[in-house]
Coordinates of C-alpha atoms in Angstrom, one line a residue:
M15 CA 48.7 2.7 51.7
E16 CA 48.7 2.1 55.4
F17 CA 51.3 4.9 55.8
L18 CA 49.0 7.6 54.3
K19 CA 47.7 10.1 56.9
V20 CA 44.1 10.3 55.9
D21 CA 43.4 13.3 58.2
K22 CA 46.3 15.4 56.7
S23 CA 45.2 18.5 54.8
P24 CA 45.6 18.6 51.0
G25 CA 49.0 19.5 49.7
P26 CA 49.8 22.1 47.0
D27 CA 48.4 19.9 44.3
G28 CA 45.0 19.9 46.0
I29 CA 44.9 16.1 46.5
S30 CA 44.2 15.0 50.0
Q31 CA 45.8 11.9 51.6
R32 CA 42.3 10.4 52.2
L33 CA 41.5 10.7 48.4
Q34 CA 44.8 9.1 47.5
K35 CA 44.1 6.2 49.8
E36 CA 40.6 5.7 48.6
V37 CA 41.7 5.8 44.9
R38 CA 44.6 3.4 45.6
E39 CA 42.3 1.0 47.4
K40 CA 39.8 0.9 44.5
I41 CA 42.7 0.4 42.1
A42 CA 44.1 -2.4 44.3
D43 CA 40.7 -4.2 44.2
A44 CA 40.6 -3.8 40.4
L45 CA 44.2 -5.1 40.0
R46 CA 43.3 -8.1 42.1
M47 CA 40.4 -8.8 39.8
I48 CA 42.7 -8.3 36.7
F49 CA 45.2 -10.8 38.2
Q50 CA 42.4 -13.4 38.7
L51 CA 41.1 -12.9 35.2
S52 CA 44.7 -13.3 33.9
L53 CA 44.7 -16.9 34.9
V54 CA 42.3 -17.5 32.1
N55 CA 45.1 -16.5 29.7
F56 CA 46.8 -19.9 30.5
V57 CA 43.7 -21.7 29.3
A58 CA 43.6 -19.5 26.1
I59 CA 47.2 -20.3 25.3
L60 CA 46.6 -24.0 25.9
I61 CA 43.5 -24.1 23.7
L62 CA 45.0 -22.1 20.9
S63 CA 48.2 -24.1 20.9
M64 CA 46.2 -27.3 20.4
G65 CA 45.1 -25.9 17.0
K66 CA 41.6 -27.2 17.1
C67 CA 39.8 -23.8 16.9
G68 CA 39.3 -23.9 13.1
L69 CA 41.8 -21.0 12.6
S70 CA 44.7 -20.9 10.2
S71 CA 48.2 -21.6 11.6
C72 CA 49.2 -18.0 10.9
T73 CA 46.2 -16.6 12.8
T74 CA 46.7 -19.0 15.7
H75 CA 50.3 -17.9 15.9
Y76 CA 49.4 -14.3 16.3
L77 CA 46.6 -15.1 18.8
V78 CA 49.0 -17.2 21.0
A79 CA 51.6 -14.4 20.9
M80 CA 49.0 -11.9 21.9
A81 CA 47.8 -14.1 24.8
M82 CA 51.4 -14.6 26.0
A83 CA 52.2 -10.9 25.7
D84 CA 49.1 -10.1 27.7
L85 CA 50.0 -12.6 30.4
L86 CA 53.6 -11.3 30.6
F87 CA 52.3 -7.7 30.9
I88 CA 50.0 -8.8 33.8
V89 CA 52.7 -10.7 35.6
I90 CA 55.2 -7.8 35.4
E91 CA 52.9 -4.8 35.7
V92 CA 50.1 -5.9 38.0
I93 CA 52.0 -8.5 40.2
L94 CA 55.6 -7.4 40.3
L95 CA 55.0 -3.6 40.2
R96 CA 51.6 -2.7 41.5
I97 CA 50.4 -5.5 43.8
S98 CA 53.9 -5.8 45.3
S99 CA 53.9 -2.1 46.1
Y100 CA 50.7 -2.5 48.1
Y101 CA 51.6 -5.7 50.0
F102 CA 55.5 -6.1 49.8
L103 CA 56.6 -2.5 50.1
E104 CA 60.1 -3.2 51.5
S105 CA 61.0 -6.2 49.3
L106 CA 64.0 -6.3 46.9
L107 CA 61.6 -5.5 44.1
H108 CA 61.5 -1.9 45.3
T109 CA 65.2 -1.1 45.3
T110 CA 65.9 1.5 42.6
P111 CA 67.9 -0.7 40.1
V112 CA 65.4 -3.6 40.3
C113 CA 62.4 -1.2 40.2
S114 CA 63.8 0.6 37.1
L115 CA 64.4 -2.8 35.4
I116 CA 60.8 -3.8 36.1
I117 CA 59.5 -0.6 34.7
V118 CA 61.5 -1.2 31.5
L119 CA 60.0 -4.7 31.2
V120 CA 56.5 -3.2 31.8
Y121 CA 57.0 -0.9 28.8
V122 CA 58.4 -3.7 26.7
S123 CA 55.5 -6.1 27.5
R124 CA 52.9 -3.3 27.0
D125 CA 54.3 -2.3 23.6
C126 CA 54.5 -5.9 22.5
S127 CA 50.9 -6.6 23.6
V128 CA 49.7 -3.5 21.7
W129 CA 51.7 -4.1 18.5
F130 CA 50.9 -7.8 18.4
T131 CA 47.3 -6.6 18.1
I132 CA 48.3 -4.3 15.2
T133 CA 50.2 -7.0 13.4
F134 CA 47.2 -9.3 13.8
S135 CA 44.9 -6.6 12.3
F136 CA 47.3 -6.1 9.4
D137 CA 47.5 -9.8 8.8
R138 CA 43.7 -10.0 8.7
F139 CA 43.6 -7.0 6.3
V140 CA 46.1 -8.7 4.0
A141 CA 44.3 -12.0 4.2
I142 CA 41.0 -10.4 3.2
C143 CA 41.9 -7.5 0.9
C144 CA 45.3 -8.5 -0.7
Q145 CA 45.0 -11.9 -2.3
K146 CA 48.3 -11.7 -4.1
L147 CA 50.3 -10.8 -1.0
K148 CA 48.3 -13.3 1.1
T149 CA 50.2 -16.4 0.0
K150 CA 53.6 -14.8 0.9
Y151 CA 52.7 -12.9 4.0
C152 CA 50.0 -14.9 5.8
T153 CA 52.2 -17.8 6.8
K154 CA 53.4 -19.1 10.1
K155 CA 57.0 -18.4 9.2
A156 CA 56.3 -14.7 8.3
A157 CA 54.3 -14.3 11.5
S158 CA 57.3 -15.6 13.5
V159 CA 59.7 -13.2 11.9
V160 CA 57.3 -10.2 12.4
L161 CA 56.7 -11.0 16.0
A162 CA 60.4 -11.6 16.7
M163 CA 61.3 -8.3 15.1
I164 CA 58.7 -6.4 17.2
C165 CA 60.1 -7.9 20.4
I166 CA 63.7 -7.0 19.6
L167 CA 62.9 -3.5 18.5
F168 CA 60.8 -2.6 21.6
C169 CA 63.4 -4.1 23.9
L170 CA 65.9 -1.7 22.4
K171 CA 63.5 1.2 22.3
N172 CA 62.6 1.0 26.0
I173 CA 66.2 0.9 27.4
P174 CA 66.3 4.7 28.1
F175 CA 63.5 4.3 30.6
Y176 CA 66.0 2.6 32.9
F177 CA 67.8 5.9 33.3
A178 CA 64.6 8.1 33.7
Y179 CA 64.2 7.2 37.4
Q180 CA 66.0 8.2 40.6
P181 CA 65.7 6.8 44.1
V182 CA 63.1 8.3 46.5
K183 CA 65.4 7.7 49.5
I184 CA 68.7 6.0 50.4
I185 CA 68.9 3.8 53.4
N186 CA 72.3 2.3 54.4
K187 CA 73.6 3.3 51.0
V188 CA 70.9 1.3 49.3
P189 CA 68.6 3.3 46.9
W190 CA 64.9 2.6 47.4
F191 CA 61.9 3.1 45.1
C192 CA 61.6 4.8 41.8
N193 CA 60.5 8.3 40.9
E194 CA 60.9 10.2 37.7
K195 CA 63.7 12.6 37.5
P196 CA 62.6 16.3 37.5
S197 CA 64.2 16.6 34.1
Y198 CA 61.9 13.9 32.6
Y199 CA 59.2 16.5 32.1
S200 CA 61.4 19.5 31.2
D201 CA 64.5 18.3 29.4
P202 CA 64.0 18.5 25.6
G203 CA 65.6 15.1 25.1
W204 CA 63.3 13.4 27.6
V205 CA 60.2 15.3 26.3
A206 CA 61.0 14.2 22.7
F207 CA 61.5 10.6 23.9
S208 CA 58.2 10.7 25.8
W209 CA 56.4 11.9 22.7
F210 CA 58.1 9.2 20.6
D211 CA 57.0 6.6 23.1
R212 CA 53.4 7.8 23.1
V213 CA 53.3 8.1 19.3
L214 CA 54.4 4.5 19.1
N215 CA 51.9 3.5 21.8
P216 CA 49.0 4.2 21.6
L217 CA 48.6 7.1 19.1
L218 CA 50.0 5.3 16.0
P219 CA 48.2 2.0 16.8
Y220 CA 45.0 4.0 17.1
I221 CA 45.5 5.4 13.6
L222 CA 46.6 2.1 12.1
I223 CA 43.7 0.1 13.6
L224 CA 41.2 2.6 12.3
L225 CA 42.8 2.6 8.9
F226 CA 43.0 -1.2 8.5
N227 CA 39.4 -1.6 9.7
A228 CA 38.1 1.1 7.4
L229 CA 39.9 -0.4 4.4
T230 CA 38.7 -3.9 5.3
V231 CA 35.1 -2.8 5.6
R232 CA 35.3 -0.9 2.3
Y233 CA 36.7 -4.0 0.5
I234 CA 34.1 -6.4 2.1
L235 CA 31.2 -4.1 1.1
V236 CA 32.4 -3.9 -2.5
T237 CA 33.1 -7.6 -2.9
S238 CA 29.9 -8.7 -1.1
K239 CA 27.8 -6.6 -3.5
T240 CA 29.7 -8.1 -6.5
R241 CA 29.3 -11.7 -5.3
K242 CA 25.6 -11.2 -4.5
G243 CA 25.1 -9.9 -8.0
L244 CA 26.9 -12.8 -9.5
K245 CA 25.0 -15.4 -7.5
G246 CA 21.7 -13.8 -8.1
Q247 CA 20.9 -13.0 -4.5
S248 CA 19.8 -9.5 -5.5
K249 CA 16.9 -11.1 -7.3
G250 CA 15.6 -12.9 -4.2
K251 CA 17.5 -16.2 -4.5
N252 CA 19.2 -17.5 -1.4
H253 CA 22.6 -19.2 -2.0
S254 CA 25.1 -19.9 0.8
D255 CA 28.5 -18.5 0.3
P256 CA 31.2 -20.3 2.4
E257 CA 33.9 -17.8 1.6
M258 CA 31.8 -14.8 2.7
E259 CA 30.8 -16.7 5.9
S260 CA 34.5 -17.4 6.6
R261 CA 35.3 -13.7 6.1
R262 CA 32.4 -12.7 8.3
M263 CA 33.9 -14.7 11.3
S264 CA 37.3 -13.2 10.7
V265 CA 35.9 -9.7 10.6
I266 CA 33.9 -10.2 13.8
L267 CA 37.1 -11.3 15.6
L268 CA 39.1 -8.5 14.1
F269 CA 36.6 -5.8 14.9
T270 CA 36.0 -7.0 18.4
I271 CA 39.7 -7.0 19.3
S272 CA 40.2 -3.7 17.6
G273 CA 37.2 -2.1 19.3
N274 CA 38.2 -3.4 22.6
F275 CA 41.7 -1.8 22.2
I276 CA 40.3 1.5 21.1
L277 CA 37.7 1.8 24.0
L278 CA 40.0 0.7 26.8
W279 CA 42.9 2.9 25.7
L280 CA 40.8 6.0 25.1
L281 CA 41.1 7.7 28.5
Y282 CA 44.8 7.0 28.5
V283 CA 45.2 8.8 25.2
I284 CA 43.1 11.7 26.3
N285 CA 45.1 12.1 29.4
F286 CA 48.4 12.1 27.5
L287 CA 47.1 14.7 25.0
Y288 CA 45.8 16.9 27.8
Y289 CA 49.0 17.2 29.9
N290 CA 51.1 17.7 26.8
I291 CA 48.9 20.3 25.2
M292 CA 48.1 22.1 28.5
G293 CA 51.7 21.8 29.7
I294 CA 50.7 20.4 33.1
S295 CA 52.8 17.7 34.7
P296 CA 50.8 14.8 36.1
N297 CA 52.6 15.3 39.4
Y298 CA 50.6 18.5 39.9
Y299 CA 47.1 17.2 38.9
N300 CA 44.1 18.2 41.1
A301 CA 41.8 15.6 42.6
A302 CA 39.6 15.1 39.5
L303 CA 42.5 14.8 37.1
Y304 CA 44.3 12.4 39.5
V305 CA 41.3 10.1 39.5
F306 CA 40.9 10.4 35.7
E307 CA 44.6 9.5 35.1
N308 CA 44.4 6.4 37.3
V309 CA 41.2 5.2 35.8
G310 CA 42.7 5.5 32.4
I311 CA 45.8 3.5 33.5
M312 CA 43.5 0.9 35.0
L313 CA 41.4 0.5 31.8
A314 CA 44.6 0.3 29.7
E315 CA 45.8 -2.5 31.9
L316 CA 42.4 -4.2 31.7
S317 CA 42.8 -4.3 27.9
C318 CA 45.4 -7.0 28.4
C319 CA 42.9 -9.3 30.1
T320 CA 40.0 -9.3 27.8
N321 CA 41.3 -11.0 24.6
T322 CA 40.5 -14.5 26.0
F323 CA 36.9 -13.5 26.6
I324 CA 36.8 -12.1 23.0
Y325 CA 37.9 -15.4 21.7
G326 CA 35.2 -17.1 23.7
V327 CA 32.4 -14.8 22.5
T328 CA 33.3 -14.8 18.8
Q329 CA 34.7 -18.4 18.2
S330 CA 32.3 -21.3 18.7
K331 CA 35.1 -23.9 18.4
F332 CA 37.1 -22.1 21.1
R333 CA 34.0 -22.3 23.4
E334 CA 33.8 -26.1 22.6
Q335 CA 37.4 -26.6 23.6
L336 CA 37.0 -24.5 26.7
K337 CA 34.0 -26.6 27.8
S338 CA 35.9 -29.8 27.2
I339 CA 38.8 -28.6 29.4
V340 CA 36.4 -27.5 32.1
K341 CA 34.6 -30.8 32.0
Y342 CA 37.7 -32.9 31.8
P343 CA 38.5 -33.0 35.6
I344 CA 34.9 -33.7 36.5
T345 CA 34.5 -36.5 33.9
S346 CA 37.9 -38.0 35.0
I347 CA 36.7 -38.1 38.6
I348 CA 33.4 -39.7 37.6
Q349 CA 35.2 -42.3 35.5
L350 CA 37.6 -43.2 38.4
M351 CA 34.7 -43.4 40.8
S352 CA 32.7 -45.7 38.4
K353 CA 35.8 -47.9 38.0
E354 CA 36.2 -48.2 41.7
D355 CA 32.5 -49.0 42.2
N356 CA 32.8 -51.8 39.5
R357 CA 35.9 -53.2 41.3
V358 CA 34.0 -53.3 44.6
A359 CA 31.0 -54.8 43.0
K360 CA 33.1 -57.6 41.4
R361 CA 34.8 -58.3 44.7
L362 CA 31.4 -58.5 46.5
S363 CA 30.0 -60.8 43.8
S364 CA 33.0 -63.1 44.0
V365 CA 32.8 -63.3 47.8
S366 CA 29.0 -64.0 47.7
S367 CA 29.5 -66.8 45.1
H368 CA 32.0 -68.5 47.4

């Protein structure tokens, strides 16, 4: 950013150097905040791995995988790619081969993060709506197989991105930085691959999440009416229903995670549809569209930092475990201090007795 000439007149795209610097500075501040929030993912993984949150082993397996994918995305995208480009511009990370590899890993971690959310939504849909399939599918073993297949498939799917970039400049025969090849936005093969990538993430996830949630809501409404009728609640009686209460907590967690995904990826999806329908390359955006695109990217990256807070808001046992972890260092220090005080008191009493 320090190399931008803020007094330079706007280029042919209409975006001034000053605007680019201001936008990048704002995004850099947001990325630093995302990095700080990502540290909480360590705590989430630790708490969920302990298995004391009152969740099934299958659900816990999905949530741990989601937290790990989110953390991996933040480390690769936010730290290795974006923050390093602001503070370590001439490091090895920005040579073209390494930069291209990092971009591939960014796409892999992003796809895994999103599709782990989809598989979790489908798992909850099966657990609530498909009782016959539940015993076979909603198991820790099945979850492990599904998550492993997703990782392998998206590693293979994102390999072409390594060949989509070219060096910005070559210094002493060393290629530096990554920039999309001009053919990426014009070659039919690359255009088809770009559409394939965006359909898999986030267009198809959008549709699947909305579909699973709609079917889940429909099933719950039908079954809740039936159970209320059988228990006589429609006549004014008040009976507790542990099964419906358990479903209610699962649905709150499901809808919160799904709604978070839909809202934070919305601008990114709109931007993708815009530049494909209008036939405008993002390289030629005007000032307003440039800001819109970068805000959409920032919010999409933010979606990988919020699941921990969702667990905390919706799960009381998760909050209890989080409090115990936060209190543990303080209580340990107090206990050590009290033990030391007791030792000193005993020594003084023994000296005084003599």
